[in-house]
Amino acid sequence: MKCRVCRGPAIIDLPRHNANFCSEHFIQLCLRQTTKAIDDFSMMKKGDRILVAVSGGKDSLAVWDLLSELGFLAEGLYVGLGIGEYSEASQQYAETFARDRGLTLHVVPLRTEYQFDIPTASKATGRVPCSACGTSKRHVFDQFALDNGFDVLVTGHNLDDEVAVLFGNTLRWDIGYLSRQLPVLEARQGFPKKVKPLVRLTEREMAAWCVVRGIDYIVDECPLAAGNRHLAYKDVMNQVEERSPGTKASFYLNFIENMAPLLVDRHESDVSAIGSCSRCGAPTGAEGSDLCAFCRLRDRASQHEPVSVDLLIKKKSRS
Amino acid sequence: MKCRVCRGPAIIDLPRHNANFCSEHFIQLCLRQTTKAIDDFSMMKKGDRILVAVSGGKDSLAVWDLLSELGFLAEGLYVGLGIGEYSEASQQYAETFARDRGLTLHVVPLRTEYQFDIPTASKATGRVPCSACGTSKRHVFDQFALDNGFDVLVTGHNLDDEVAVLFGNTLRWDIGYLSRQLPVLEARQGFPKKVKPLVRLTEREMAAWCVVRGIDYIVDECPLAAGNRHLAYKDVMNQVEERSPGTKASFYLNFIENMAPLLVDRHESDVSAIGSCSRCGAPTGAEGSDLCAFCRLRDRASQHEPVSVDLLIKKKSRS
């Protein structure tokens, strides 16, 4: 197996590019794909104040590393979700990465700052953990970016993530969700600009990036996410990809090019229907409450006695 | 396992309806779902002259049987594709079905009427057999329906067929194809009205219908279709369905309800861009030829010496 560029020994085969790469030229490929995503979708420019949403997993550490390599100045924010040992280990990976590279990492623990954690929120509201977690992370990242004057919030969503979400939204033909599934969401009332520089790179490529670059990250999936629908969709799309390499990339990129423009009106009308939370000022949907989804979640979860992650997992495996 | 309606012994479980049915109430369910499709989408009315595209497989014989049970007067058309023993056996099933029920079956053999068959067309043009077959069947069915004054052409596409095609078109976000994927295509210049009354019923349900109603049909897949992409898509969507019963139906029906209306403009502009074949008068796309796709296929295939289906399969399995 030889590198397509230099004919030296390759370390990775990429069927959708119909090519193999050595570590040096694999690194160049990843930098090029990231640059292309940033440029094609006008994600950010040098000198912007950039905040990366950091989980301690491969994608968020890889995107932070890639941006640093490309000369962008980015700080990180880790949100402590309180998911037992999994959260403790994740935080250590994030802190070690930042310290070794002289990067600034902010940490916001939900329990200390907001008096709840994800296992407790899930139990208190009866919602699946991933749903409570998504609401919490979105709120804390958005708020932190706005309060601290960042120009853009970066997340590590890779091609596989976007493809799985797009597949789920397509299965339901949920036009509202489809209209918002873009690599860039512009800043607007109560929301920072949000961008996804890894949309042209896969999960497997980001794992390889971390290996090649010597980045230690938390390898385990979140114990509360195991068996969720998102993972099942990834599995299905990987089967399609194996049969026809390049399908995942064309599914996502053709959506952005062919379909998203037809949904712009829906996106605009969605955006204009938003109000403000009477407590924290964050945007609210039209759910008939003057509190945002996060404040409502927090109200219920912070009044509940703390629930351990083990208890939640045991209950899940019994049902 | 008990019938949801009468509590008698059930013969089939239908997870998406979260119910089991005895043969009598299964038959009623199928008749009801067919009626609902016909009514919801204004497919046809009693007294219309109806032509069913008959292959000898379970779906086309089931839809013909269902329409007859519901009091519609329908004749059948079988197109002889020249796919060796597979075609011979298919034709016998179609003829036996029609004869036993006193129904009228027309037969158009491609070789006799148009001087080619599918294996030869595939070899002569280098196209995959399913593509040459689709072009040929569409042309012959459309032409026969128009020439003989039928009001509507019925095909036996079931929910699984529509879901697999929709999934394929969605993977590419092919807006033109998506805009045409409707349960009813109205008659227009050179095309008869075309309808799919089985869109609310699955492949498995149509197999069960044939068993319950004592309909013999060709069980084998076409030997030239084995391993095609369409079958792979069905496989993937069945995995999703197994995890979440009802997903296939909601994928298709939500597309029709939520997305198809947003694509109407595309469909209209597509329709208006059509010309007429200078030889047969059939509609042509904007492919830079004055002949339609069928006449071009026929020109090349009829000049080629006949190719046996076995030769084509051997060649395929070697590659």
XYZ file of C-alpha atoms in Angstrom:
638
model
C 0.000 0.000 0.000
C 1.709 3.162 -1.241
C 1.020 6.853 -0.680
C -0.662 8.407 -3.698
C 1.511 11.495 -3.419
C 5.043 10.292 -2.576
C 4.796 6.507 -3.179
C 6.208 5.915 0.324
C 4.545 3.411 2.704
C 0.912 4.393 3.301
C -0.701 4.329 6.738
C -4.346 4.718 5.674
C -6.547 3.817 2.715
C -9.393 6.158 1.844
C -11.737 4.354 -0.565
C -13.857 7.470 -1.266
C -10.722 9.229 -2.562
C -9.663 5.950 -4.184
C -6.208 6.495 -2.658
C -3.793 5.686 0.181
C -1.670 8.176 2.111
C 1.457 8.261 4.261
C 1.191 10.165 7.531
C 2.657 13.381 6.127
C 0.328 13.484 3.135
C -2.641 12.331 5.213
C -2.041 15.353 7.465
C -1.945 17.591 4.393
C -5.186 16.060 3.122
C -6.937 16.776 6.435
C -5.647 20.353 6.536
C -6.778 20.859 2.930
C -10.264 19.445 3.555
C -10.651 21.606 6.654
C -9.517 24.706 4.778
C -11.902 23.920 1.952
C -14.831 23.595 4.363
C -13.879 26.860 6.110
C -13.514 28.744 2.809
C -16.436 27.235 0.881
C -18.871 28.026 3.668
C -17.222 31.265 4.946
C -16.858 29.826 8.440
C -14.234 32.153 9.924
C -11.189 34.242 9.191
C -7.793 34.670 10.758
C -8.005 36.983 13.742
C -11.547 35.908 14.719
C -12.007 35.027 18.381
C -12.833 31.334 18.171
C -14.316 29.047 20.824
C -14.132 25.271 20.341
C -16.705 23.049 22.069
C -14.434 20.395 23.587
C -15.597 16.997 24.835
C -12.269 15.186 25.176
C -13.193 12.905 22.267
C -11.272 12.607 19.007
C -13.344 15.044 16.949
C -13.250 18.056 19.244
C -9.538 17.644 20.018
C -8.777 17.078 16.317
C -10.659 20.187 15.185
C -8.912 22.292 17.824
C -5.563 20.881 16.676
C -6.378 21.401 12.992
C -7.425 25.014 13.563
C -4.242 25.680 15.549
C -2.138 24.157 12.749
C -3.930 26.356 10.224
C -3.086 29.470 12.258
C -6.444 30.164 13.850
C -6.460 31.308 17.501
C -8.950 29.146 19.349
C -9.807 28.655 23.009
C -11.660 25.600 24.280
C -14.682 25.115 26.516
C -15.313 21.847 28.329
C -18.747 21.341 29.932
C -18.725 18.976 32.938
C -21.785 16.786 32.390
C -21.415 14.725 35.551
C -21.537 11.359 33.793
C -19.385 9.583 36.435
C -15.948 8.273 35.465
C -16.661 8.932 31.805
C -16.846 12.680 32.437
C -13.819 12.664 34.742
C -11.685 10.869 32.161
C -12.952 13.094 29.310
C -12.051 16.234 31.223
C -8.528 14.938 31.889
C -7.958 14.260 28.188
C -9.148 17.770 27.329
C -6.992 19.376 30.031
C -3.869 17.396 29.110
C -4.294 18.285 25.426
C -4.640 22.000 26.200
C -1.798 22.096 28.741
C 0.663 20.245 26.460
C -0.014 22.730 23.671
C -0.262 25.907 25.715
C -3.907 26.406 24.739
C -6.594 27.970 26.928
C -9.314 25.610 28.150
C -12.323 26.895 30.071
C -14.325 24.457 32.184
C -17.979 24.813 33.184
C -19.235 22.011 35.452
C -23.044 21.754 35.237
C -23.345 20.629 38.876
C -21.413 23.603 40.281
C -22.721 26.254 37.902
C -26.293 25.078 37.388
C -26.930 22.628 40.291
C -27.632 19.552 38.178
C -25.959 16.917 36.001
C -27.086 14.842 33.023
C -28.018 11.584 34.800
C -30.177 13.568 37.227
C -31.722 15.665 34.444
C -32.619 12.520 32.548
C -34.197 10.902 35.594
C -36.006 14.059 36.719
C -37.573 14.774 33.329
C -37.981 11.247 31.971
C -36.153 12.351 28.813
C -33.467 10.173 27.216
C -30.027 11.290 28.415
C -28.881 12.371 24.915
C -31.774 14.791 24.673
C -31.133 16.404 28.083
C -27.420 16.523 27.252
C -27.955 18.222 23.891
C -30.169 20.921 25.397
C -27.631 21.577 28.176
C -24.514 21.665 26.014
C -26.095 23.902 23.384
C -27.190 26.382 26.037
C -23.881 26.517 27.930
C -21.728 26.754 24.801
C -23.930 29.450 23.255
C -24.119 31.480 26.446
C -20.380 31.255 27.120
C -19.520 32.309 23.570
C -21.860 35.310 23.746
C -20.904 36.397 27.273
C -17.212 36.306 26.411
C -17.346 37.998 23.052
C -16.292 35.110 20.816
C -16.926 35.614 17.087
C -17.605 31.999 16.326
C -18.369 28.729 18.096
C -16.749 25.655 16.531
C -18.055 22.126 17.014
C -16.324 18.898 16.005
C -19.231 17.372 14.102
C -17.683 15.236 11.385
C -19.136 13.908 8.135
C -20.475 10.752 9.818
C -22.270 12.813 12.470
C -23.869 15.085 9.897
C -24.825 12.162 7.680
C -26.486 10.277 10.553
C -28.455 13.358 11.629
C -29.395 14.150 8.032
C -30.562 10.570 7.527
C -32.698 10.752 10.686
C -34.239 14.081 9.668
C -34.853 12.743 6.176
C -36.563 9.596 7.456
C -39.108 11.908 9.093
C -38.944 14.632 6.399
C -38.845 17.123 9.211
C -38.575 20.277 7.122
C -37.762 22.535 10.078
C -34.812 20.426 11.195
C -33.669 19.881 7.603
C -33.668 23.626 6.959
C -31.331 24.188 9.907
C -28.854 21.412 9.111
C -26.164 23.634 7.653
C -22.371 23.733 8.141
C -22.725 27.375 9.223
C -25.478 29.002 11.267
C -25.048 32.762 11.287
C -25.145 34.692 14.554
C -28.555 36.050 15.431
C -30.524 37.246 18.445
C -29.272 35.097 21.333
C -27.128 32.738 19.236
C -23.433 32.963 18.351
C -22.263 32.057 14.860
C -21.780 28.271 14.804
C -19.611 26.337 12.360
C -18.577 22.737 11.662
C -15.135 22.639 10.004
C -14.979 18.812 9.946
C -17.936 18.211 7.618
C -15.604 17.018 4.855
C -13.776 14.516 7.108
C -14.962 11.210 8.564
C -14.906 9.693 12.020
C -12.257 7.208 10.913
C -10.092 9.997 9.521
C -10.336 11.957 12.776
C -9.302 8.867 14.764
C -6.342 8.478 12.398
C -5.520 12.191 12.762
C -5.290 11.780 16.532
C -3.050 8.714 16.217
C -0.735 10.391 13.732
C -0.577 13.593 15.780
C -0.107 11.799 19.120
C -3.360 13.079 20.603
C -4.776 11.006 23.469
C -8.555 11.129 23.629
C -11.382 9.282 25.297
C -12.096 6.313 23.070
C -15.216 4.970 24.786
C -18.648 6.099 23.668
C -20.621 7.826 26.410
C -22.154 4.975 28.484
C -25.548 6.713 28.317
C -25.503 6.923 24.511
C -24.939 3.204 23.878
C -27.479 1.786 21.458
C -29.057 5.109 20.574
C -30.670 5.705 17.213
C -27.889 7.998 16.009
C -25.380 5.134 16.287
C -27.765 2.796 14.456
C -28.043 5.323 11.605
C -24.256 5.550 11.384
C -24.101 1.808 11.100
C -26.605 1.736 8.244
C -24.880 4.535 6.344
C -21.544 2.776 6.727
C -23.017 -0.271 5.006
C -24.111 1.896 2.091
C -20.685 3.567 2.009
C -18.893 0.230 1.942
C -20.854 -0.771 -1.122
C -20.394 2.593 -2.860
C -17.469 4.612 -1.466
C -18.227 8.334 -1.531
C -21.957 7.961 -0.854
C -21.830 9.595 2.573
C -19.951 12.643 1.283
C -22.251 13.075 -1.715
C -25.377 12.571 0.445
C -24.295 15.428 2.704
C -22.720 17.771 0.170
C -25.514 17.359 -2.398
C -28.023 18.138 0.326
C -26.205 21.385 1.064
C -25.937 22.232 -2.634
C -29.241 20.996 -4.104
C -31.777 20.852 -1.308
C -30.819 23.368 1.391
C -31.369 26.334 -0.992
C -34.977 25.180 -1.516
C -35.555 25.271 2.254
C -34.191 28.771 2.924
C -37.676 30.256 3.298
C -38.510 27.719 5.978
C -35.317 28.500 7.839
C -36.011 32.227 7.748
C -39.593 31.903 8.955
C -38.404 29.582 11.734
C -35.821 32.069 12.898
C -38.257 34.958 13.071
C -40.642 33.020 15.346
C -38.243 33.091 18.299
C -38.712 34.879 21.644
C -36.501 35.402 24.719
C -36.370 33.472 28.008
C -37.744 35.628 30.832
C -35.021 34.355 33.169
C -31.766 34.004 31.215
C -32.562 35.856 28.006
C -31.754 32.864 25.786
C -33.908 32.307 22.693
C -37.120 30.337 23.137
C -39.197 28.390 20.668
C -42.961 28.740 20.466
C -43.599 26.175 23.221
C -46.080 28.222 25.216
C -43.612 28.970 28.039
C -41.725 32.156 28.842
C -38.720 30.060 29.959
C -36.233 28.547 27.525
C -35.818 24.757 27.262
C -32.629 24.875 29.344
C -34.151 26.852 32.243
C -37.121 24.495 32.317
C -34.799 21.480 32.335
C -32.666 23.053 35.047
C -35.722 23.860 37.205
C -36.782 20.244 37.284
C -33.319 18.666 37.491
C -31.878 20.914 40.206
C -34.786 20.105 42.537
C -34.234 16.365 42.133
C -31.808 14.525 44.375
C -28.615 13.603 42.477
C -28.808 10.345 40.486
C -25.664 8.328 39.772
C -24.835 7.303 36.226
C -24.578 3.644 37.300
C -28.136 3.689 38.545
C -29.339 5.093 35.230
C -27.439 2.499 33.211
C -28.740 -0.365 35.346
C -32.294 0.880 34.924
C -31.765 1.163 31.151
C -30.344 -2.359 30.812
C -33.290 -3.752 32.781
C -35.868 -2.176 30.470
C -51.039 -14.924 18.279
C -54.602 -13.653 17.930
C -56.343 -11.531 15.328
C -56.820 -7.971 16.557
C -60.320 -7.864 15.136
C -61.934 -11.241 15.897
C -59.464 -12.797 18.393
C -59.311 -15.923 16.196
C -55.934 -17.485 15.263
C -53.766 -14.933 13.417
C -51.772 -15.796 10.298
C -49.593 -12.653 10.134
C -48.076 -10.133 12.532
C -47.716 -6.551 11.321
C -45.401 -4.699 13.730
C -46.016 -1.293 12.142
C -49.722 -1.659 12.932
C -48.763 -3.243 16.260
C -51.276 -6.012 15.499
C -51.869 -9.518 14.170
C -54.586 -10.586 11.759
C -56.447 -13.736 10.669
C -56.709 -14.296 6.916
C -60.181 -12.756 6.651
C -59.235 -9.558 8.482
C -55.850 -9.393 6.755
C -57.705 -9.375 3.442
C -59.932 -6.572 4.726
C -56.860 -4.614 5.853
C -55.283 -4.880 2.388
C -58.518 -3.860 0.666
C -58.850 -0.907 3.048
C -55.248 0.256 2.546
C -55.647 -0.005 -1.228
C -58.898 1.945 -1.142
C -57.298 4.598 1.048
C -54.396 5.013 -1.401
C -56.786 5.211 -4.368
C -59.034 7.765 -2.629
C -56.366 9.889 -0.914
C -54.462 10.378 -4.144
C -57.454 10.364 -6.556
C -56.007 7.472 -8.525
C -59.071 6.233 -10.406
C -62.802 5.778 -10.260
C -65.217 2.968 -10.978
C -65.856 2.749 -14.704
C -62.374 3.926 -15.703
C -60.638 1.765 -18.308
C -57.689 0.423 -16.321
C -54.525 -1.307 -17.566
C -52.329 -3.183 -15.088
C -48.613 -3.651 -15.856
C -48.223 -7.374 -15.142
C -44.901 -9.129 -14.558
C -46.086 -12.442 -13.103
C -44.610 -11.494 -9.719
C -46.553 -11.137 -6.485
C -47.096 -7.369 -6.619
C -48.579 -7.046 -10.083
C -50.840 -10.077 -9.647
C -51.882 -8.888 -6.178
C -52.772 -5.376 -7.369
C -54.785 -6.798 -10.260
C -56.593 -9.102 -7.815
C -57.173 -6.294 -5.298
C -58.608 -3.983 -7.948
C -60.903 -6.746 -9.205
C -62.104 -7.424 -5.644
C -62.789 -3.712 -5.191
C -64.951 -3.681 -8.322
C -62.583 -1.983 -10.763
C -62.477 -3.327 -14.334
C -58.845 -3.893 -15.225
C -57.067 -5.595 -18.104
C -53.447 -6.733 -17.896
C -50.413 -6.257 -20.124
C -47.430 -8.583 -19.951
C -44.227 -7.507 -21.751
C -42.033 -10.416 -22.891
C -38.510 -9.333 -21.951
C -36.702 -12.402 -23.327
C -34.870 -13.175 -20.097
C -34.703 -16.944 -20.763
C -36.584 -19.343 -18.519
C -37.330 -16.553 -16.077
C -39.457 -14.750 -18.655
C -41.135 -17.953 -19.823
C -42.128 -18.914 -16.290
C -43.299 -15.346 -15.462
C -45.536 -15.280 -18.512
C -47.122 -18.604 -17.562
C -47.953 -17.346 -14.077
C -49.541 -14.227 -15.557
C -51.523 -16.207 -18.123
C -52.728 -18.781 -15.605
C -53.846 -16.043 -13.206
C -55.808 -14.238 -15.914
C -57.354 -17.384 -17.388
C -58.503 -18.756 -14.001
C -60.245 -15.465 -13.219
C -61.643 -14.697 -16.658
C -59.530 -11.549 -16.963
C -58.069 -10.157 -20.192
C -54.266 -10.331 -20.498
C -52.471 -8.729 -23.438
C -48.950 -9.907 -24.277
C -46.284 -7.882 -26.097
C -43.040 -9.815 -26.682
C -40.147 -7.383 -27.229
C -38.360 -9.767 -29.647
C -41.361 -10.154 -31.966
C -42.653 -6.592 -31.773
C -39.412 -4.651 -31.539
C -36.708 -7.112 -32.678
C -34.702 -7.188 -29.444
C -34.718 -8.505 -25.900
C -33.245 -7.280 -22.592
C -30.062 -9.407 -22.483
C -29.208 -8.245 -26.019
C -30.051 -4.618 -25.256
C -27.807 -4.701 -22.209
C -24.917 -6.225 -24.142
C -25.348 -3.943 -27.172
C -25.464 -0.713 -25.169
C -23.201 -1.604 -22.240
C -25.984 -0.508 -19.880
C -26.912 -2.548 -16.814
C -29.864 -4.815 -17.620
C -32.203 -3.083 -15.102
C -31.706 0.219 -16.893
C -32.432 -1.169 -20.370
C -35.404 -3.054 -18.932
C -36.868 0.040 -17.254
C -36.662 2.104 -20.431
C -38.305 -0.683 -22.458
C -41.117 -1.481 -20.057
C -42.016 2.176 -19.488
C -42.207 2.773 -23.234
C -44.273 -0.311 -24.097
C -46.715 0.115 -21.205
C -47.208 3.835 -21.903
C -47.648 3.302 -25.634
C -50.080 0.405 -25.216
C -52.191 2.339 -22.712
C -52.386 5.382 -25.031
C -52.968 3.422 -28.242
C -55.795 1.457 -26.672
C -57.574 4.275 -24.886
C -56.985 3.256 -21.281
C -57.700 5.959 -18.680
C -55.054 4.869 -16.253
C -51.978 2.625 -16.098
C -51.539 0.769 -12.793
C -48.192 -0.547 -11.567
C -47.623 -2.870 -8.616
C -44.947 -0.773 -6.882
C -45.315 -1.462 -3.175
C -44.146 0.526 -0.165
C -40.761 -1.231 -0.118
C -40.166 -0.390 -3.785
C -41.044 3.255 -3.293
C -38.978 3.497 -0.128
C -35.891 1.989 -1.801
C -36.189 4.347 -4.787
C -36.834 7.332 -2.521
C -33.798 6.423 -0.433
C -31.628 6.183 -3.565
C -32.879 9.526 -4.908
C -32.365 11.101 -1.491
C -28.792 9.797 -1.207
C -28.063 11.817 -4.365
C -30.543 14.630 -3.615
C -31.596 14.388 -7.225
C -34.294 17.055 -7.176
C -35.679 16.143 -10.612
C -36.211 12.487 -9.699
C -37.505 13.400 -6.237
C -40.068 15.781 -7.744
C -41.454 12.976 -9.912
C -41.678 10.316 -7.207
C -45.400 10.556 -6.620
C -48.112 7.915 -6.213
C -49.956 9.521 -9.148
C -48.526 11.059 -12.303
C -51.258 12.803 -14.258
C -51.684 12.135 -17.969
C -49.844 14.598 -20.189
C -48.481 14.903 -23.712
C -47.370 11.352 -24.604
C -47.915 9.832 -21.155
C -50.955 8.058 -19.733
C -52.017 8.696 -16.145
C -49.949 6.366 -13.935
C -50.854 5.246 -10.432
C -49.443 3.009 -7.669
C -52.275 1.642 -5.516
C -49.930 -0.504 -3.347
C -47.919 2.348 -1.808
C -49.474 1.677 1.611
C -48.685 -2.071 1.544
C -45.356 -3.865 1.906
C -43.645 -6.589 -0.064
C -44.223 -9.045 2.766
C -47.912 -8.165 2.876
C -48.256 -8.724 -0.879
C -46.575 -12.129 -0.573
C -49.022 -12.975 2.205
C -51.944 -11.700 0.091
C -50.971 -14.106 -2.689
C -50.701 -17.031 -0.271
C -54.048 -16.277 1.349
C -55.764 -15.765 -2.002
C -54.183 -18.842 -3.629
C -52.286 -16.849 -6.273
C -49.271 -18.605 -7.791
C -46.548 -16.177 -8.821
C -42.908 -16.253 -9.802
C -40.979 -16.194 -6.541
C -37.447 -15.821 -7.912
C -35.928 -12.396 -8.390
C -34.970 -11.665 -11.989
C -31.541 -13.346 -12.472
C -30.207 -10.129 -14.042
C -31.256 -7.986 -11.056
C -29.431 -10.048 -8.403
C -27.222 -7.861 -6.243
C -28.410 -4.572 -7.687
C -28.378 -1.372 -5.657
C -32.149 -1.291 -5.310
C -32.082 -4.601 -3.417
C -29.257 -3.334 -1.197
C -31.326 -0.239 -0.324
C -34.304 -2.449 0.583
C -32.046 -4.414 2.876
C -30.818 -1.299 4.675
C -34.304 0.139 5.075
C -35.541 -3.169 6.477
C -32.887 -2.937 9.194
C -34.145 0.525 10.119
C -37.742 -0.753 10.060
C -36.929 -3.665 12.327
C -35.531 -1.270 14.905
C -38.441 1.170 14.597
C -41.556 -0.363 13.021
C -43.416 2.156 10.891
C -40.300 4.000 9.717
C -40.670 2.939 6.079
C -44.287 4.073 5.899
C -43.574 7.412 7.570
C -40.478 7.989 5.382
C -42.592 7.606 2.255
C -45.838 9.225 3.399
C -44.115 12.192 5.066
C -42.150 12.762 1.870
C -45.415 12.948 -0.063
C -46.996 15.226 2.524
C -44.126 17.488 3.630
C -41.530 17.530 0.879
C -43.238 16.819 -2.440
C -45.298 20.062 -2.244
C -42.032 22.050 -2.012
C -40.827 20.432 -5.242
C -43.936 21.079 -7.349
C -42.269 23.932 -9.249
C -39.412 21.674 -10.262
C -41.816 19.011 -11.464
C -43.738 21.533 -13.550
C -40.646 23.024 -15.187
C -39.382 19.511 -15.910
C -42.606 18.541 -17.614
C -42.646 21.566 -19.872
C -39.131 20.848 -21.209
C -40.242 17.729 -23.102
C -40.259 17.187 -26.887
C -41.518 14.370 -29.158
C -39.619 11.465 -30.743
C -39.371 11.982 -34.497
C -40.014 8.259 -35.092
C -42.594 7.034 -32.570
C -43.947 10.300 -31.184
C -43.115 9.360 -27.581
C -41.879 12.113 -25.249
C -38.171 12.891 -25.287
C -35.965 14.542 -22.713
C -33.494 17.279 -23.598
C -30.733 14.830 -24.544
C -29.770 16.422 -27.863
C -31.422 13.687 -29.964
C -34.673 13.750 -31.918
C -35.245 10.085 -30.999
C -36.655 8.986 -27.648
C -34.582 6.815 -25.288
C -36.496 3.706 -26.319
C -36.009 4.186 -30.075
C -32.285 4.775 -29.530
C -32.050 1.640 -27.379
C -33.995 -0.347 -29.953
C -31.798 0.881 -32.824
C -28.670 -0.422 -31.158
C -30.122 -3.636 -29.691
C -32.002 -4.801 -32.784
C -28.830 -4.617 -34.881
C -26.912 -6.776 -32.413
C -26.994 -10.555 -32.675
C -29.170 -12.090 -29.910
C -27.381 -12.637 -26.591
C -28.537 -15.379 -24.214
C -29.312 -14.532 -20.600
C -26.891 -17.252 -19.429
C -24.009 -15.614 -21.266
C -24.799 -12.286 -19.609
C -24.996 -13.818 -16.123
C -21.704 -15.684 -16.614
C -20.022 -12.493 -17.724
C -21.450 -10.641 -14.712
C -20.305 -13.258 -12.202
C -16.801 -13.170 -13.691
C -16.478 -9.416 -13.278
